[in-house]
Amino acid sequence: MAMKAQEKKPTKSRAFGVYPPHPYSQIMPFTNDAQLARLRDNIRAREEESPGEGQRIDIVLYEDMVLDGNRRQACMIALGLKPRYRQWGSLRGDGNNALDWSVDINMNNRDWTEAQRAVAAQAYATLKLGENQYKKKEGAQDCASSQKEAAEKFRVPVRKVQRAKAVMERGTPELQEAMQDGDVEVWDAASIVDETPAVQRKALEMVKDKEVTSLTAAVEKISGPAPETAAMVAKDLDRVIDRLAVCQVAAKKVAARDQMVQILRDSAAHV
């Protein structure tokens, strides 16, 4: 049931314009051109059959941005039709948290792969952490607890959320897209984020061309075996030092023995 009181009207200058997407709505931006074209065709067909009825569901605004309905807005404007909006909070069912409402409604409406859920979870964890810090809640969540909450909400392991975050922060756009589309595994994509963009792109190309079965194998083929780490070098150096110490002790023993033999010889010569 709609709440009649205090329904905020969209900004006049944007009554028939484009509202930008709200950051909360960008947690789950997995829409391809085919899906967008299908939605546009459906809206056009409904509009032709019943003028004014092309858009079935209101576009939801929050903080003067689109919280839900970016695709609907794009299709309506592309068809030369006036989008219909409502403010988040104008219905009782909206609840009291726009971020969780946006996630819940989209999770119910979309079939996501596990990789897409992991990508959405890392974005949700970041936003949730910022939201709690902004509100200065008592006992505000730290990064780890935000990721744990996100992992539970999106039904993915915490480790996968962390790996997806690494890819979305340090991976190339091509690597991010390949992970979201399921072309490469999350763990595999995360394993090469510290490589240069050129190496990341080349590794992805090799996987897509089936030259190798994983990105890590591609990187090894491109760069050769991984160089020794500082820890490995230090360990080898310790072994050398230990060996030298053993040799020094042995040398001292030999020198002492030779010295004793010489003393005995000198003694025998004076008898």
mmCIF file of C-alpha atoms in Angstrom:
data_model
loop_
_atom_site.group_PDB
_atom_site.id
_atom_site.type_symbol
_atom_site.label_atom_id
_atom_site.label_comp_id
_atom_site.label_asym_id
_atom_site.label_seq_id
_atom_site.Cartn_x
_atom_site.Cartn_y
_atom_site.Cartn_z
ATOM 1 C CA MET A 1 0.000 0.000 0.000
ATOM 2 C CA ALA A 2 1.362 3.431 -0.899
ATOM 3 C CA MET A 3 2.126 5.924 1.830
ATOM 4 C CA LYS A 4 0.467 9.178 0.790
ATOM 5 C CA ALA A 5 2.446 11.482 3.048
ATOM 6 C CA GLN A 6 5.680 13.165 2.022
ATOM 7 C CA GLU A 7 6.284 11.601 -1.388
ATOM 8 C CA LYS A 8 9.107 13.603 -2.904
ATOM 9 C CA LYS A 9 8.713 14.555 -6.554
ATOM 10 C CA PRO A 10 11.567 14.035 -9.026
ATOM 11 C CA THR A 11 13.609 17.153 -9.774
ATOM 12 C CA LYS A 12 11.758 19.211 -12.402
ATOM 13 C CA SER A 13 14.743 19.647 -14.664
ATOM 14 C CA ARG A 14 15.019 15.878 -14.838
ATOM 15 C CA ALA A 15 11.328 14.992 -15.139
ATOM 16 C CA PHE A 16 12.105 13.683 -18.617
ATOM 17 C CA GLY A 17 15.840 13.199 -18.423
ATOM 18 C CA VAL A 18 18.392 10.758 -17.215
ATOM 19 C CA TYR A 19 18.941 10.281 -13.511
ATOM 20 C CA PRO A 20 22.394 8.863 -12.779
ATOM 21 C CA PRO A 21 22.638 5.393 -11.248
ATOM 22 C CA HIS A 22 22.952 5.275 -7.487
ATOM 23 C CA PRO A 23 26.141 3.539 -6.263
ATOM 24 C CA TYR A 24 23.931 0.979 -4.487
ATOM 25 C CA SER A 25 22.424 -0.047 -7.832
ATOM 26 C CA GLN A 26 25.884 -0.651 -9.284
ATOM 27 C CA ILE A 27 26.586 -3.570 -6.989
ATOM 28 C CA MET A 28 24.986 -5.792 -9.603
ATOM 29 C CA PRO A 29 25.486 -4.248 -13.087
ATOM 30 C CA PHE A 30 25.446 -7.576 -14.944
ATOM 31 C CA THR A 31 23.326 -6.762 -17.989
ATOM 32 C CA ASN A 32 24.339 -7.474 -21.562
ATOM 33 C CA ASP A 33 23.140 -5.856 -24.779
ATOM 34 C CA ALA A 34 20.818 -8.758 -25.597
ATOM 35 C CA GLN A 35 18.981 -8.424 -22.271
ATOM 36 C CA LEU A 36 18.627 -4.674 -22.738
ATOM 37 C CA ALA A 37 17.280 -5.125 -26.281
ATOM 38 C CA ARG A 38 14.767 -7.713 -25.064
ATOM 39 C CA LEU A 39 13.491 -5.364 -22.362
ATOM 40 C CA ARG A 40 13.207 -2.513 -24.870
ATOM 41 C CA ASP A 41 11.220 -4.712 -27.277
ATOM 42 C CA ASN A 42 8.862 -5.791 -24.479
ATOM 43 C CA ILE A 43 8.233 -2.186 -23.438
ATOM 44 C CA ARG A 44 7.604 -1.180 -27.057
ATOM 45 C CA ALA A 45 5.139 -4.049 -27.575
ATOM 46 C CA ARG A 46 3.179 -3.198 -24.404
ATOM 47 C CA GLU A 47 3.124 0.488 -25.316
ATOM 48 C CA GLU A 48 1.746 -0.266 -28.778
ATOM 49 C CA GLU A 49 -0.948 -2.493 -27.306
ATOM 50 C CA SER A 50 -1.878 -0.162 -24.427
ATOM 51 C CA PRO A 51 -0.470 3.394 -24.695
ATOM 52 C CA GLY A 52 0.935 4.545 -21.374
ATOM 53 C CA GLU A 53 1.373 0.980 -20.117
ATOM 54 C CA GLY A 54 4.764 0.201 -21.609
ATOM 55 C CA GLN A 55 6.552 0.653 -18.291
ATOM 56 C CA ARG A 56 4.981 -1.740 -15.801
ATOM 57 C CA ILE A 57 7.170 -1.056 -12.737
ATOM 58 C CA ASP A 58 8.114 2.366 -11.388
ATOM 59 C CA ILE A 59 11.764 3.434 -11.476
ATOM 60 C CA VAL A 60 12.863 3.961 -7.877
ATOM 61 C CA LEU A 61 14.829 7.078 -6.933
ATOM 62 C CA TYR A 62 16.986 7.605 -3.872
ATOM 63 C CA GLU A 63 19.106 10.688 -3.200
ATOM 64 C CA ASP A 64 18.125 11.987 -6.668
ATOM 65 C CA MET A 65 19.635 8.911 -8.346
ATOM 66 C CA VAL A 66 18.227 5.645 -9.693
ATOM 67 C CA LEU A 67 18.218 2.990 -6.990
ATOM 68 C CA ASP A 68 16.303 0.462 -9.099
ATOM 69 C CA GLY A 69 15.337 0.619 -12.765
ATOM 70 C CA ASN A 70 18.387 1.879 -14.671
ATOM 71 C CA ARG A 71 17.544 -0.455 -17.560
ATOM 72 C CA ARG A 72 13.901 0.643 -17.582
ATOM 73 C CA GLN A 73 14.931 4.293 -17.683
ATOM 74 C CA ALA A 74 17.374 3.691 -20.548
ATOM 75 C CA CYS A 75 14.761 1.804 -22.584
ATOM 76 C CA MET A 76 11.989 4.326 -22.008
ATOM 77 C CA ILE A 77 14.185 7.227 -23.084
ATOM 78 C CA ALA A 78 15.492 5.288 -26.100
ATOM 79 C CA LEU A 79 11.868 4.754 -27.181
ATOM 80 C CA GLY A 80 10.979 8.430 -26.686
ATOM 81 C CA LEU A 81 8.677 7.645 -23.766
ATOM 82 C CA LYS A 82 8.404 9.482 -20.447
ATOM 83 C CA PRO A 83 9.699 7.315 -17.582
ATOM 84 C CA ARG A 84 7.616 6.947 -14.440
ATOM 85 C CA TYR A 85 9.380 7.357 -11.093
ATOM 86 C CA ARG A 86 8.718 6.993 -7.396
ATOM 87 C CA GLN A 87 10.834 7.761 -4.343
ATOM 88 C CA TRP A 88 12.325 4.963 -2.266
ATOM 89 C CA GLY A 89 10.462 4.917 1.039
ATOM 90 C CA SER A 90 7.097 5.754 -0.549
ATOM 91 C CA LEU A 91 5.904 2.158 -0.001
ATOM 92 C CA ARG A 92 5.699 0.376 3.331
ATOM 93 C CA GLY A 93 7.598 -2.601 1.931
ATOM 94 C CA ASP A 94 10.692 -0.501 1.232
ATOM 95 C CA GLY A 95 11.918 -0.950 4.802
ATOM 96 C CA ASN A 96 14.495 1.345 6.397
ATOM 97 C CA ASN A 97 17.747 0.534 4.574
ATOM 98 C CA ALA A 98 18.095 1.448 0.894
ATOM 99 C CA LEU A 99 21.274 -0.591 0.382
ATOM 100 C CA ASP A 100 19.788 -3.844 1.671
ATOM 101 C CA TRP A 101 16.503 -3.192 -0.176
ATOM 102 C CA SER A 102 18.356 -2.717 -3.470
ATOM 103 C CA VAL A 103 20.399 -5.889 -2.992
ATOM 104 C CA ASP A 104 17.426 -8.005 -1.898
ATOM 105 C CA ILE A 105 15.167 -6.985 -4.775
ATOM 106 C CA ASN A 106 17.863 -7.628 -7.360
ATOM 107 C CA MET A 107 18.942 -10.955 -5.868
ATOM 108 C CA ASN A 108 15.340 -12.125 -6.143
ATOM 109 C CA ASN A 109 15.093 -11.000 -9.763
ATOM 110 C CA ARG A 110 18.366 -12.291 -11.227
ATOM 111 C CA ASP A 111 20.079 -15.607 -11.752
ATOM 112 C CA TRP A 112 23.715 -15.003 -10.945
ATOM 113 C CA THR A 113 26.782 -17.179 -11.261
ATOM 114 C CA GLU A 114 28.889 -17.704 -8.145
ATOM 115 C CA ALA A 115 31.533 -15.360 -9.584
ATOM 116 C CA GLN A 116 28.929 -12.617 -10.052
ATOM 117 C CA ARG A 117 27.721 -13.125 -6.476
ATOM 118 C CA ALA A 118 31.324 -12.812 -5.257
ATOM 119 C CA VAL A 119 31.809 -9.568 -7.212
ATOM 120 C CA ALA A 120 28.528 -8.185 -5.868
ATOM 121 C CA ALA A 121 29.452 -9.298 -2.330
ATOM 122 C CA GLN A 122 32.767 -7.418 -2.347
ATOM 123 C CA ALA A 123 31.021 -4.253 -3.545
ATOM 124 C CA TYR A 124 28.309 -4.673 -0.897
ATOM 125 C CA ALA A 125 30.933 -5.178 1.835
ATOM 126 C CA THR A 126 32.707 -1.953 0.843
ATOM 127 C CA LEU A 127 29.480 0.059 0.785
ATOM 128 C CA LYS A 128 28.269 -1.474 4.044
ATOM 129 C CA LEU A 129 31.541 -0.605 5.744
ATOM 130 C CA GLY A 130 31.333 2.991 4.511
ATOM 131 C CA GLU A 131 27.678 3.255 5.530
ATOM 132 C CA ASN A 132 28.405 2.102 9.069
ATOM 133 C CA GLN A 133 31.411 4.397 9.430
ATOM 134 C CA TYR A 134 29.402 7.355 8.120
ATOM 135 C CA LYS A 135 26.605 6.736 10.594
ATOM 136 C CA LYS A 136 29.209 6.233 13.358
ATOM 137 C CA LYS A 137 27.339 3.227 14.672
ATOM 138 C CA GLU A 138 28.410 1.847 17.992
ATOM 139 C CA GLY A 139 30.631 -1.129 17.271
ATOM 140 C CA ALA A 140 30.828 -0.289 13.583
ATOM 141 C CA GLN A 141 31.971 -3.167 11.440
ATOM 142 C CA ASP A 142 35.540 -3.520 10.322
ATOM 143 C CA CYS A 143 36.462 -4.749 6.851
ATOM 144 C CA ALA A 144 36.614 -8.420 7.870
ATOM 145 C CA SER A 145 33.176 -8.451 9.499
ATOM 146 C CA SER A 146 31.661 -6.582 6.521
ATOM 147 C CA GLN A 147 33.083 -9.222 4.187
ATOM 148 C CA LYS A 148 31.719 -11.994 6.403
ATOM 149 C CA GLU A 149 28.241 -10.452 6.360
ATOM 150 C CA ALA A 150 28.454 -10.005 2.580
ATOM 151 C CA ALA A 151 29.593 -13.605 2.082
ATOM 152 C CA GLU A 152 26.606 -14.886 4.035
ATOM 153 C CA LYS A 153 24.161 -12.613 2.214
ATOM 154 C CA PHE A 154 25.411 -13.593 -1.243
ATOM 155 C CA ARG A 155 26.071 -17.252 -0.345
ATOM 156 C CA VAL A 156 29.761 -17.366 -1.246
ATOM 157 C CA PRO A 157 32.897 -18.146 0.825
ATOM 158 C CA VAL A 158 34.630 -15.179 2.487
ATOM 159 C CA ARG A 159 37.879 -16.079 0.718
ATOM 160 C CA LYS A 160 36.133 -15.788 -2.651
ATOM 161 C CA VAL A 161 34.843 -12.335 -1.705
ATOM 162 C CA GLN A 162 38.392 -11.249 -0.850
ATOM 163 C CA ARG A 163 39.746 -12.604 -4.132
ATOM 164 C CA ALA A 164 36.999 -10.920 -6.144
ATOM 165 C CA LYS A 165 37.827 -7.646 -4.392
ATOM 166 C CA ALA A 166 41.485 -7.988 -5.419
ATOM 167 C CA VAL A 167 40.496 -8.512 -9.057
ATOM 168 C CA MET A 168 38.060 -5.586 -9.069
ATOM 169 C CA GLU A 169 40.694 -3.301 -7.521
ATOM 170 C CA ARG A 170 43.842 -4.388 -9.378
ATOM 171 C CA GLY A 171 42.757 -6.408 -12.387
ATOM 172 C CA THR A 172 42.377 -5.043 -15.913
ATOM 173 C CA PRO A 173 38.815 -4.374 -17.181
ATOM 174 C CA GLU A 174 39.171 -7.415 -19.449
ATOM 175 C CA LEU A 175 40.128 -9.646 -16.522
ATOM 176 C CA GLN A 176 37.232 -8.329 -14.428
ATOM 177 C CA GLU A 177 34.760 -8.989 -17.241
ATOM 178 C CA ALA A 178 36.111 -12.484 -17.874
ATOM 179 C CA MET A 179 35.747 -13.330 -14.184
ATOM 180 C CA GLN A 180 32.200 -11.964 -14.012
ATOM 181 C CA ASP A 181 31.211 -13.878 -17.153
ATOM 182 C CA GLY A 182 32.653 -17.100 -15.753
ATOM 183 C CA ASP A 183 35.340 -17.419 -18.440
ATOM 184 C CA VAL A 184 37.992 -17.739 -15.699
ATOM 185 C CA GLU A 185 37.776 -18.820 -12.069
ATOM 186 C CA VAL A 186 37.864 -16.194 -9.325
ATOM 187 C CA TRP A 187 40.941 -17.731 -7.651
ATOM 188 C CA ASP A 188 42.766 -17.888 -10.987
ATOM 189 C CA ALA A 189 42.028 -14.253 -11.823
ATOM 190 C CA ALA A 190 43.118 -13.161 -8.338
ATOM 191 C CA SER A 191 46.414 -15.020 -8.700
ATOM 192 C CA ILE A 192 47.654 -12.701 -11.499
ATOM 193 C CA VAL A 193 46.458 -9.254 -10.321
ATOM 194 C CA ASP A 194 49.984 -8.248 -9.332
ATOM 195 C CA GLU A 195 51.225 -8.783 -12.896
ATOM 196 C CA THR A 196 51.437 -5.849 -15.308
ATOM 197 C CA PRO A 197 48.300 -5.030 -17.354
ATOM 198 C CA ALA A 198 50.060 -6.273 -20.491
ATOM 199 C CA VAL A 199 50.796 -9.653 -18.898
ATOM 200 C CA GLN A 200 47.236 -9.935 -17.565
ATOM 201 C CA ARG A 201 45.804 -9.297 -21.042
ATOM 202 C CA LYS A 202 48.205 -11.720 -22.713
ATOM 203 C CA ALA A 203 47.451 -14.438 -20.155
ATOM 204 C CA LEU A 204 43.712 -13.992 -20.661
ATOM 205 C CA GLU A 205 44.162 -14.177 -24.427
ATOM 206 C CA MET A 206 46.105 -17.440 -24.082
ATOM 207 C CA VAL A 207 43.358 -18.974 -21.930
ATOM 208 C CA LYS A 208 40.633 -17.924 -24.378
ATOM 209 C CA ASP A 209 42.679 -19.354 -27.270
ATOM 210 C CA LYS A 210 43.041 -22.602 -25.249
ATOM 211 C CA GLU A 211 46.843 -22.432 -25.330
ATOM 212 C CA VAL A 212 46.783 -23.078 -21.585
ATOM 213 C CA THR A 213 44.135 -24.126 -19.081
ATOM 214 C CA SER A 214 44.701 -21.430 -16.454
ATOM 215 C CA LEU A 215 45.914 -17.869 -16.098
ATOM 216 C CA THR A 216 48.670 -18.913 -13.703
ATOM 217 C CA ALA A 217 49.998 -21.369 -16.291
ATOM 218 C CA ALA A 218 49.852 -18.625 -18.916
ATOM 219 C CA VAL A 219 51.859 -16.224 -16.744
ATOM 220 C CA GLU A 220 54.499 -18.879 -16.116
ATOM 221 C CA LYS A 221 54.721 -19.491 -19.845
ATOM 222 C CA ILE A 222 55.043 -15.757 -20.530
ATOM 223 C CA SER A 223 57.500 -14.908 -17.764
ATOM 224 C CA GLY A 224 59.231 -18.233 -17.150
ATOM 225 C CA PRO A 225 59.385 -19.929 -13.744
ATOM 226 C CA ALA A 226 58.797 -17.612 -10.820
ATOM 227 C CA PRO A 227 62.033 -16.087 -9.505
ATOM 228 C CA GLU A 228 63.299 -17.068 -6.089
ATOM 229 C CA THR A 229 61.739 -15.056 -3.328
ATOM 230 C CA ALA A 230 63.799 -13.130 -0.805
ATOM 231 C CA ALA A 231 62.860 -15.712 1.821
ATOM 232 C CA MET A 232 64.179 -18.538 -0.344
ATOM 233 C CA VAL A 233 67.407 -16.642 -1.036
ATOM 234 C CA ALA A 234 67.849 -15.924 2.676
ATOM 235 C CA LYS A 235 67.300 -19.582 3.485
ATOM 236 C CA ASP A 236 69.932 -20.633 0.947
ATOM 237 C CA LEU A 237 72.325 -18.028 2.353
ATOM 238 C CA ASP A 238 71.818 -19.396 5.846
ATOM 239 C CA ARG A 239 72.749 -22.845 4.586
ATOM 240 C CA VAL A 240 75.944 -21.490 3.002
ATOM 241 C CA ILE A 241 76.874 -19.677 6.222
ATOM 242 C CA ASP A 242 76.263 -22.838 8.256
ATOM 243 C CA ARG A 243 78.402 -24.806 5.835
ATOM 244 C CA LEU A 244 81.201 -22.227 6.084
ATOM 245 C CA ALA A 245 81.065 -22.393 9.860
ATOM 246 C CA VAL A 246 81.407 -26.181 9.722
ATOM 247 C CA CYS A 247 84.373 -25.819 7.348
ATOM 248 C CA GLN A 248 86.022 -23.263 9.641
ATOM 249 C CA VAL A 249 85.694 -25.597 12.613
ATOM 250 C CA ALA A 250 87.150 -28.442 10.549
ATOM 251 C CA ALA A 251 90.021 -26.215 9.373
ATOM 252 C CA LYS A 252 90.840 -25.239 12.954
ATOM 253 C CA LYS A 253 90.901 -28.907 13.948
ATOM 254 C CA VAL A 254 93.256 -29.721 11.077
ATOM 255 C CA ALA A 255 95.521 -26.775 11.966
ATOM 256 C CA ALA A 256 95.599 -27.862 15.619
ATOM 257 C CA ARG A 257 96.432 -31.431 14.623
ATOM 258 C CA ASP A 258 99.236 -30.268 12.304
ATOM 259 C CA GLN A 259 100.591 -28.074 15.054
ATOM 260 C CA MET A 260 100.587 -31.002 17.494
ATOM 261 C CA VAL A 261 102.339 -33.248 14.975
ATOM 262 C CA GLN A 262 105.036 -30.592 14.460
ATOM 263 C CA ILE A 263 105.571 -30.243 18.230
ATOM 264 C CA LEU A 264 105.992 -34.016 18.551
ATOM 265 C CA ARG A 265 108.464 -34.042 15.682
ATOM 266 C CA ASP A 266 110.485 -31.236 17.246
ATOM 267 C CA SER A 267 110.542 -33.065 20.569
ATOM 268 C CA ALA A 268 111.721 -36.276 18.962
ATOM 269 C CA ALA A 269 114.566 -34.431 17.167
ATOM 270 C CA HIS A 270 115.987 -33.178 20.518
ATOM 271 C CA VAL A 271 116.005 -36.603 22.208
#
